Amino acid sequence: MTIDGEGAEAPRDFETLRASIVERRAALPKRLAQVAIYALDNPDDVAFGTAASVAQSASVQPSTLVRFAQSFGFQGFSDLQDVFRSRLRDRVLTYGERLSRMRQHGLTASRSSLVLDGFLEAAEQSIAGFRKSMDPQALDRAVDLLAGADTIYLIGLRRSFPITSYMSYAMGKLGVRNILIDAVAGMGAEQAGFISARDAAVAVSFTPYASETVALAGSARSRGARIVAVTDSVFSPIASPADALIEVSEANFEGFRSMATTMAVAMTLSVAVAARRGEN
Amino acid sequence: MTIDGEGAEAPRDFETLRASIVERRAALPKRLAQVAIYALDNPDDVAFGTAASVAQSASVQPSTLVRFAQSFGFQGFSDLQDVFRSRLRDRVLTYGERLSRMRQHGLTASRSSLVLDGFLEAAEQSIAGFRKSMDPQALDRAVDLLAGADTIYLIGLRRSFPITSYMSYAMGKLGVRNILIDAVAGMGAEQAGFISARDAAVAVSFTPYASETVALAGSARSRGARIVAVTDSVFSPIASPADALIEVSEANFEGFRSMATTMAVAMTLSVAVAARRGEN
DNA sequence: TTTCTGCTGGAACATTTATTCCATTCCTGC
DNA sequence: GCAGGAATGGAATAAATGTTCCAGCAGAAA
């Protein structure tokens, strides 16, 4: 029996594949080399195109594309295309992909360092993404609004509770009067019972939105308080009643969302509000 | 002949489409609204997926996807998908533009965005620094030790409380038995009173080390429990009694330390412990 | 030059895909 | 409570896609 192109398994992330193509290109048959050059020069077209369209652009037959993919250990063109798509998606590598990349680099890492690496990467991506997508005006509005409030109510439960509890700590240190709704002993509604039109609330919630958070934000709103929403979508149930909306979409690894960006937002709100008040 | 859903022609660029979806969402039928939310929250999946895969992720029928596209003036799903793809293409192409835009923003930036930028940068620095300095073996030891424990006690107050409260949430989700020492009503010592030699504790503390955390960690140690310390120095008071020491040095901005790395460590410990237990 | 190995092109094929259509369900307005 | 209309789910369909296969070809070795 013959060993196909590479007995080894196919690269699962773009960088490894790229390195592999560069390395083997010289030894590739003419048409396959042609595909190699085209693919590395036009990765976007490979990601979006069909086998037929890519083949035409690269001046080869669709079957050559399949052969090319197979020679690198993929099952077919579609399989290879996935890697090109993942580059654009620049999503966080999954656990398994990380593992195979490590193997190809000849490195051995413990499983827990792979997990850590995934979370660190998710955090980095979240931050980079937020830098691009954030709305400075919304942030300014939020700070203005909070700086003008009498007492700031912090609403965030379950996954979002670390965020509000941090804000409570930071604001406390900075002398900003706040009340952390922790819903201890089921007293969430009672804790928020004294909120008034002179106050403001920060509501933090992510999919799946905790119903208590939504209810508390709504009741604060109906009492006339201004609302700053920190959430992951413009369609979040806490987005519509909000006076200022800060949209944070965190990358996730293995289903656990990074909190890096949300934490930075929490810190910013706390510090900027204190600074704004100090000005006056 | 009838005018389809919207007489207007379909948006050709993503931002226009996005605005259009947000505007019309409230008036959309239930399933179409569901698609609207999914599409704006997961634009990458819409760009790359097939009608069937997107439909499944959004929990609708493929036909609903087509109807959705048509109601916005597109001919079908594929037509709408092109807009989502162009967004990804453009993003890659306009990378240079982004740089110059950043500079422009830098000049006219509001104070609060400067603060935010500072915190984001601190987070990035922390992560990059930790990547270099971290000790994989210590992490492995910590995971081993926690995976072998009966109940995991989470000790972290004040600034570190967001970390332990997150761990409690994550471990709860993952089915890892844990007790969060929150010291509500001054009952910290009592909460930790039942800790035994078969248990383990995660102690999280940073300068200036909260005395209660140090005391609780010490008492857990004297009861025979294994200790994992997450702290900022080998000279930390919780470092010496620890069986595994994870040293995290976060960058700070305006005196407020980033929590990005510590959060990633918290997530890692939670997930890796659950995974380790799942193996056996 | 001849022979053989392996590459290439193109057509055939089996899937998969997006879309359409219709019966059923779910609302809304009276 | 009822009627009418809109919205929905799901099967049917037609188009397109990726892959396989095989004959022919080019280049290397003898």
XYZ file of C-alpha atoms (C1' of nucleotides) in Angstrom:
620
model
C 0.000 0.000 0.000
C 1.081 3.550 -0.544
C 1.333 6.227 2.046
C -0.576 9.240 0.898
C 1.187 12.589 0.707
C 1.540 12.969 4.408
C 0.807 10.118 6.695
C 0.524 12.742 9.406
C -2.812 14.252 10.279
C -3.909 17.495 8.691
C -3.082 20.843 10.309
C -6.080 22.256 12.117
C -5.015 25.884 12.341
C -3.958 28.216 9.591
C -0.457 29.031 10.736
C 0.580 25.420 10.938
C -0.899 24.746 7.530
C 0.840 27.744 6.074
C 4.186 26.603 7.399
C 3.541 23.142 6.078
C 2.714 24.434 2.598
C 5.776 26.649 2.447
C 7.976 23.793 3.520
C 6.698 21.279 1.021
C 6.043 23.531 -1.923
C 9.372 22.925 -3.660
C 8.785 19.189 -3.715
C 5.237 19.465 -5.029
C 4.188 18.548 -8.607
C 3.630 21.487 -10.921
C -0.119 21.898 -10.599
C -0.120 21.315 -6.900
C 2.594 23.929 -6.488
C 0.390 26.272 -8.503
C -2.415 25.685 -6.034
C -0.040 26.221 -3.124
C 1.019 29.622 -4.426
C -2.520 30.690 -5.187
C -3.827 29.553 -1.828
C -1.240 31.444 0.164
C -1.613 34.547 -1.983
C -5.397 34.565 -1.916
C -6.462 32.941 1.334
C -9.727 34.889 1.382
C -10.806 33.506 -1.955
C -10.076 30.002 -0.798
C -12.112 30.640 2.327
C -15.181 31.975 0.556
C -15.123 30.390 -2.865
C -16.449 27.096 -4.124
C -14.179 24.389 -5.384
C -15.083 25.363 -8.925
C -14.434 29.078 -8.491
C -11.136 28.568 -6.708
C -10.045 26.074 -9.333
C -10.778 28.539 -12.100
C -8.939 31.384 -10.362
C -5.933 29.182 -9.824
C -6.160 27.813 -13.375
C -6.473 24.204 -12.356
C -9.159 21.570 -12.285
C -11.367 21.096 -9.237
C -9.965 17.621 -8.926
C -6.488 19.071 -8.530
C -7.776 21.039 -5.600
C -8.998 17.900 -3.960
C -5.695 16.177 -4.603
C -3.875 19.121 -3.124
C -5.958 18.971 -0.001
C -5.496 15.236 0.299
C -1.759 15.497 -0.092
C -1.728 17.574 3.054
C -3.732 15.018 4.937
C -7.181 16.507 4.511
C -10.090 14.418 3.446
C -11.025 16.763 0.643
C -11.232 20.382 -0.380
C -13.983 21.225 2.079
C -11.864 19.998 4.901
C -8.986 22.224 3.889
C -11.324 25.141 3.355
C -12.393 24.954 6.976
C -8.881 25.868 8.023
C -8.882 28.900 5.730
C -12.208 29.939 7.179
C -11.049 29.598 10.729
C -8.365 32.147 9.939
C -10.972 34.779 9.082
C -13.144 33.789 11.926
C -10.018 34.049 14.086
C -11.843 32.210 16.710
C -10.070 30.718 19.644
C -8.613 27.338 18.846
C -10.431 24.504 20.493
C -8.799 22.184 22.892
C -8.261 19.500 20.290
C -6.777 21.873 17.736
C -4.379 23.187 20.311
C -3.299 19.674 21.081
C -2.621 18.732 17.471
C -0.723 21.941 16.875
C 1.452 21.169 19.844
C 2.153 17.719 18.493
C 3.187 19.099 15.145
C 5.576 21.474 16.790
C 6.987 18.549 18.669
C 6.144 20.127 21.971
C 4.456 18.420 24.801
C 2.406 20.450 27.176
C 0.255 19.425 30.032
C -3.457 19.509 29.486
C -3.992 22.210 32.025
C -1.524 24.549 30.327
C -3.445 24.036 27.122
C -6.607 25.073 28.893
C -4.883 28.084 30.365
C -3.516 29.012 26.978
C -7.014 28.880 25.547
C -8.378 31.217 28.178
C -5.496 33.634 27.797
C -6.032 33.703 24.066
C -9.754 34.242 24.464
C -8.994 37.186 26.719
C -6.592 38.679 24.200
C -9.063 38.312 21.395
C -11.858 39.845 23.390
C -9.748 42.861 24.162
C -8.583 43.290 20.590
C -12.132 42.926 19.308
C -13.526 45.401 21.787
C -10.910 47.964 20.846
C -12.334 47.935 17.355
C -16.023 47.688 18.037
C -16.556 49.815 21.117
C -18.532 53.026 21.052
C -16.731 55.829 22.937
C -19.838 57.990 22.993
C -21.871 55.350 24.754
C -19.138 55.073 27.338
C -19.103 58.829 27.873
C -22.851 58.888 28.253
C -22.653 56.102 30.805
C -20.021 57.915 32.841
C -21.934 61.208 32.733
C -25.073 59.580 33.844
C -23.466 57.676 36.694
C -21.472 60.697 37.830
C -24.701 62.662 38.114
C -26.471 60.046 40.180
C -26.943 60.101 43.902
C -26.485 56.425 44.620
C -25.371 53.829 42.092
C -27.093 50.470 42.251
C -25.112 47.546 40.907
C -27.221 44.792 39.415
C -25.594 41.596 38.198
C -26.140 38.039 39.286
C -24.718 34.612 38.576
C -21.999 34.882 35.960
C -22.062 38.674 36.117
C -21.786 38.892 39.859
C -17.973 38.975 39.869
C -18.234 42.122 37.782
C -20.649 43.996 40.003
C -18.921 42.854 43.149
C -15.672 44.238 41.798
C -17.328 47.527 40.948
C -18.709 47.736 44.431
C -15.235 47.216 45.847
C -13.615 49.765 43.543
C -16.312 52.375 43.974
C -16.172 51.916 47.703
C -12.441 52.610 47.622
C -13.048 55.675 45.493
C -15.768 57.084 47.693
C -18.578 56.565 45.209
C -21.765 55.651 47.024
C -23.117 52.391 45.730
C -25.334 49.499 46.657
C -24.486 46.028 45.460
C -27.549 43.940 44.788
C -26.393 40.480 45.769
C -29.830 38.978 46.302
C -28.616 37.263 49.465
C -31.504 35.461 51.150
C -33.679 36.230 48.141
C -33.882 39.871 49.104
C -32.988 41.288 45.699
C -36.225 43.178 45.219
C -36.076 44.582 48.719
C -32.478 45.701 48.258
C -33.506 47.602 45.154
C -36.641 48.900 46.809
C -35.273 52.288 47.756
C -33.961 53.218 44.354
C -35.258 56.619 43.233
C -35.244 58.940 40.243
C -32.102 60.604 41.551
C -30.208 57.328 41.406
C -28.742 55.289 38.602
C -28.183 51.591 38.088
C -25.575 49.544 36.293
C -27.095 46.328 34.990
C -24.744 43.604 33.801
C -26.091 40.544 32.062
C -25.124 38.077 29.362
C -26.850 35.256 27.527
C -28.752 33.532 28.989
C -29.945 36.609 30.749
C -30.761 35.991 34.400
C -34.432 36.797 34.793
C -33.874 38.477 38.151
C -31.396 40.906 36.634
C -33.843 41.807 33.887
C -36.651 42.268 36.391
C -34.521 44.377 38.716
C -33.356 46.590 35.885
C -36.921 47.047 34.726
C -38.136 47.977 38.166
C -35.277 50.439 38.637
C -36.241 51.972 35.334
C -39.893 52.277 36.281
C -38.863 54.109 39.424
C -37.239 56.739 37.266
C -33.610 55.756 37.699
C -31.249 55.991 34.742
C -29.854 52.681 33.535
C -26.439 51.773 32.200
C -26.551 48.349 30.556
C -23.429 46.245 30.085
C -24.449 43.342 27.917
C -23.617 41.298 24.846
C -26.228 42.290 22.316
C -28.366 45.211 21.262
C -31.280 42.817 21.594
C -30.542 41.934 25.174
C -33.588 42.378 27.390
C -31.692 44.962 29.410
C -30.662 46.927 26.316
C -33.973 48.561 25.473
C -34.693 50.133 28.851
C -31.120 51.421 29.071
C -30.076 55.061 28.775
C -26.550 54.012 27.871
C -25.642 50.709 26.331
C -22.168 49.238 26.438
C -21.986 46.244 24.167
C -19.302 43.737 25.061
C -18.885 40.546 23.109
C -16.345 38.312 24.758
C -14.603 35.455 23.013
C -15.075 32.110 24.624
C -13.029 28.982 25.065
C -14.760 25.659 25.451
C -17.999 27.439 26.171
C -16.680 29.674 28.930
C -16.727 33.331 28.075
C -13.733 35.467 28.885
C -14.382 38.228 31.367
C -11.334 40.287 30.507
C -13.090 43.037 28.589
C -16.067 43.247 30.889
C -13.689 43.610 33.824
C -11.859 46.426 32.096
C -15.182 48.143 31.461
C -16.100 47.709 35.112
C -12.857 49.299 36.192
C -13.268 52.105 33.712
C -16.752 52.977 34.862
C -15.678 53.025 38.486
C -12.583 55.120 37.979
C -14.011 57.470 35.366
C -17.073 58.231 37.469
C -14.899 59.074 40.446
C -12.685 61.249 38.261
C -15.659 63.061 36.730
C -17.012 63.839 40.137
C -13.625 65.053 41.283
C -13.599 67.613 38.503
C -16.661 69.433 39.767
C -47.344 41.561 -9.110
C -46.774 42.037 -5.421
C -44.062 43.983 -3.738
C -42.064 41.674 -1.516
C -41.669 42.214 2.234
C -39.916 45.520 1.904
C -40.318 47.369 -1.317
C -36.910 48.875 -0.700
C -33.915 47.142 -2.189
C -31.635 45.059 -0.055
C -28.743 46.694 1.801
C -25.428 45.939 0.156
C -23.133 46.692 3.057
C -23.165 45.221 6.493
C -23.601 48.376 8.527
C -26.708 49.427 6.644
C -28.122 45.967 7.016
C -27.334 45.936 10.686
C -29.107 49.231 11.251
C -32.047 48.005 9.247
C -32.346 44.831 11.295
C -32.137 46.668 14.602
C -34.784 49.134 13.461
C -37.267 46.588 12.244
C -36.734 43.862 14.787
C -39.523 44.915 17.132
C -42.048 44.664 14.319
C -40.805 41.279 13.151
C -42.687 38.011 13.747
C -41.338 35.799 16.469
C -39.217 33.448 14.408
C -37.860 36.171 12.197
C -36.911 38.183 15.264
C -35.125 35.099 16.514
C -33.116 35.020 13.319
C -32.399 38.744 13.627
C -30.910 38.298 17.073
C -28.873 35.296 16.102
C -27.563 36.923 12.957
C -26.317 40.058 14.680
C -24.870 38.155 17.601
C -23.122 35.566 15.439
C -22.314 37.294 12.162
C -19.364 35.003 11.525
C -21.494 31.909 11.694
C -23.932 33.385 9.228
C -21.069 34.229 6.896
C -19.592 30.737 6.875
C -22.428 28.398 7.659
C -24.865 26.692 5.363
C -28.538 27.483 5.515
C -29.103 24.254 7.388
C -26.359 24.829 9.959
C -27.349 28.425 10.616
C -30.973 27.394 10.913
C -30.099 24.771 13.459
C -27.954 27.132 15.507
C -30.711 29.708 15.521
C -33.330 27.043 16.261
C -35.456 27.758 13.215
C -36.245 26.051 9.942
C -34.143 26.761 6.865
C -37.254 28.133 5.224
C -37.499 30.763 7.937
C -34.012 31.871 7.016
C -35.039 32.375 3.442
C -38.154 34.275 4.503
C -36.034 36.457 6.741
C -33.696 37.306 3.901
C -36.573 38.014 1.575
C -38.285 40.283 4.080
C -35.203 42.474 3.919
C -35.322 42.591 0.160
C -32.838 39.851 -0.613
C -33.589 37.182 -3.139
C -32.754 34.386 -0.737
C -30.452 33.328 2.044
C -27.385 33.151 -0.171
C -27.909 36.736 -1.184
C -28.024 37.878 2.389
C -25.044 35.740 3.232
C -22.952 37.653 0.720
C -23.353 40.782 2.811
C -22.165 38.955 5.891
C -19.197 37.669 3.954
C -18.296 41.054 2.578
C -18.065 42.274 6.118
C -15.314 39.771 6.847
C -13.512 40.555 3.632
C -13.631 44.263 4.292
C -12.465 43.855 7.807
C -9.277 42.243 6.631
C -8.766 44.785 3.911
C -9.331 47.907 5.964
C -6.854 46.969 8.614
C -4.641 49.922 7.705
C -7.563 52.273 7.871
C -8.216 51.147 11.350
C -4.796 52.280 12.439
C -5.289 55.790 11.175
C -8.730 55.908 12.665
C -7.237 54.958 15.986
C -4.858 57.865 15.743
C -7.717 60.195 15.018
C -9.579 58.883 17.978
C -6.502 59.308 20.097
C -6.550 63.017 19.516
C -10.209 63.621 20.124
C -10.713 60.893 22.651
C -12.785 61.560 25.694
C -11.282 61.097 29.095
C -13.250 57.976 29.764
C -12.026 56.267 26.609
C -8.503 57.074 27.693
C -9.198 55.388 30.978
C -10.675 52.397 29.202
C -7.691 52.231 26.919
C -5.422 52.188 29.926
C -7.228 49.268 31.469
C -7.327 47.348 28.226
C -3.621 47.856 27.822
C -2.940 46.756 31.362
C -4.913 43.596 30.693
C -2.973 42.876 27.515
C 0.329 43.419 29.262
C -0.630 41.168 32.117
C -1.560 38.380 29.775
C 1.580 38.717 27.695
C 3.729 38.808 30.809
C 2.051 35.809 32.335
C 2.542 33.782 29.176
C 6.283 34.109 29.656
C 6.576 33.797 33.383
C 4.051 31.148 34.284
C 5.057 27.793 35.675
C 3.155 24.944 34.000
C 4.232 22.434 36.618
C 2.774 24.476 39.440
C -0.480 24.676 37.534
C -0.514 20.923 37.023
C 0.179 20.332 40.676
C -2.682 22.644 41.597
C -5.084 20.862 39.288
C -4.045 17.429 40.537
C -4.444 18.452 44.106
C -7.863 20.028 43.586
C -9.092 17.136 41.483
C -8.245 14.770 44.310
C -10.058 16.785 46.947
C -13.463 16.015 48.343
C -14.771 19.564 48.663
C -12.977 22.649 47.398
C -13.110 25.709 49.619
C -12.735 29.036 47.885
C -11.110 31.717 49.977
C -10.800 35.241 48.646
C -12.158 38.478 50.021
C -12.298 42.109 49.048
C -10.517 42.612 45.763
C -10.150 38.877 45.235
C -13.775 38.074 45.861
C -14.790 38.472 42.223
C -12.317 35.712 41.420
C -13.548 33.215 43.974
C -17.177 34.001 43.288
C -16.581 33.300 39.629
C -14.898 30.019 40.465
C -17.818 29.049 42.604
C -20.188 29.770 39.742
C -18.091 27.870 37.198
C -17.435 24.885 39.446
C -21.102 24.717 40.306
C -21.937 24.537 36.634
C -19.353 21.816 36.153
C -20.539 19.738 39.061
C -17.479 20.295 41.220
C -18.446 20.492 44.870
C -17.240 23.741 46.379
C -17.908 26.143 49.191
C -17.451 29.840 48.673
C -16.257 31.612 51.773
C -17.978 34.971 51.455
C -17.751 35.920 55.116
C -21.329 37.207 55.063
C -22.385 38.330 58.512
C -18.813 37.853 59.709
C -19.182 34.087 59.530
C -15.997 33.412 57.587
C -14.396 31.263 60.266
C -17.583 29.305 60.773
C -17.986 28.705 57.046
C -14.513 27.267 56.938
C -15.062 25.329 60.150
C -15.891 22.021 58.529
C -12.886 21.842 56.281
C -11.025 18.549 56.678
C -7.863 16.796 55.548
C -9.743 15.305 52.590
C -10.561 18.777 51.285
C -8.553 21.416 49.507
C -8.697 25.189 49.455
C -7.950 27.801 46.856
C -6.709 30.977 48.498
C -6.558 34.134 46.401
C -4.921 37.254 47.740
C -2.913 40.231 46.540
C -1.036 43.105 48.189
C -2.134 44.338 50.654
C -3.130 40.865 51.731
C -6.480 40.768 53.496
C -5.798 39.483 56.974
C -8.905 37.331 57.034
C -7.821 35.509 53.887
C -4.419 34.805 55.391
C -6.000 33.580 58.616
C -8.509 31.381 56.836
C -5.830 29.840 54.654
C -3.700 29.169 57.720
C -6.516 27.510 59.584
C -7.424 25.363 56.571
C -3.791 24.307 56.434
C -3.697 23.397 60.114
C -6.741 21.183 59.606
C -4.764 19.197 57.079
C -6.290 20.510 53.871
C -4.102 21.056 50.823
C -3.759 24.672 49.746
C -3.514 26.198 46.281
C -2.378 29.810 46.544
C -3.051 32.318 43.783
C -1.074 35.400 44.674
C 1.350 38.003 43.410
C 4.600 37.083 45.087
C 6.513 34.153 46.504
C 6.796 36.242 49.643
C 3.064 36.550 50.023
C 1.835 35.368 53.429
C -0.279 32.721 51.715
C 2.631 31.438 49.642
C 4.535 29.590 52.324
C 1.741 27.348 53.596
C 0.703 26.498 50.025
C 1.166 23.098 48.385
C 0.918 24.690 44.954
C 1.702 28.307 44.219
C 0.439 30.129 41.165
C 2.183 33.446 40.898
C 0.267 36.076 38.967
C 1.646 39.552 38.576
C -0.916 41.809 37.007
C -0.106 45.140 35.426
C -1.938 48.073 36.885
C -3.376 51.327 35.647
C -3.937 54.272 37.946
C -3.328 51.985 40.868
C -5.979 49.474 39.870
C -4.629 46.076 39.039
C -5.943 44.275 36.009
C -7.772 41.070 36.770
C -7.523 39.586 33.294
C -4.870 37.003 34.034
C -6.210 36.038 37.417
C -9.614 35.478 35.840
C -8.082 33.245 33.198
C -6.345 31.273 35.935
C -9.643 30.958 37.795
C -11.367 29.635 34.694
C -8.513 27.252 34.012
C -8.548 25.773 37.491
C -12.297 25.250 37.350
C -12.379 23.671 33.907
C -9.184 21.645 34.250
C -10.269 20.152 37.562
C -13.603 19.114 36.098
C -11.831 17.640 33.075
C -9.355 15.750 35.204
C -12.125 14.245 37.264
C -13.988 13.323 34.101
C -11.019 11.250 32.955
C -11.119 8.934 35.912
C 13.770 4.728 -28.007
C 11.019 2.128 -24.858
C 8.872 1.334 -20.569
C 7.019 2.627 -16.434
C 5.555 5.596 -12.867
C 2.905 9.161 -11.465
C 0.555 13.507 -12.710
C -3.298 15.722 -14.999
C -7.795 16.784 -17.201
C -12.416 16.114 -17.637
C -16.640 13.769 -17.271
C -19.826 11.105 -14.271
C -21.720 10.590 -9.919
C -23.597 10.903 -5.464
C -24.289 14.442 -1.995
C -25.513 18.350 -0.231
C -27.656 22.732 -0.700
C -31.024 26.497 -1.101
C -35.441 27.180 -2.188
C -40.447 26.506 -2.945
C -44.844 25.007 -1.739
C -48.626 23.650 1.028
C -51.002 22.081 5.136
C -51.254 23.352 9.854
C -50.913 26.413 13.695
C -51.069 30.642 15.862
C -52.539 35.151 16.456
C -55.486 39.326 15.893
C -59.690 41.849 15.386
C -64.413 41.722 15.503
C -66.030 32.632 20.459
C -65.296 32.948 15.734
C -63.407 34.161 11.287
C -59.725 35.712 8.593
C -55.059 36.393 7.816
C -50.386 35.823 8.806
C -46.693 32.924 10.330
C -44.643 28.569 10.735
C -42.882 23.729 10.055
C -41.659 20.243 7.144
C -41.473 17.689 2.978
C -40.507 17.950 -1.988
C -37.617 19.693 -5.571
C -34.283 21.341 -8.566
C -29.818 23.236 -8.761
C -25.108 23.228 -7.329
C -21.373 21.313 -5.189
C -17.466 18.193 -3.937
C -15.556 14.036 -4.989
C -14.264 9.925 -7.566
C -12.744 7.594 -11.414
C -10.309 6.552 -15.506
C -8.078 7.431 -19.834
C -4.393 9.940 -21.643
C -0.082 12.344 -21.058
C 4.533 13.792 -19.630
C 8.751 12.924 -17.757
C 12.294 9.815 -15.815
C 15.005 5.641 -15.982
C 17.044 1.980 -18.523
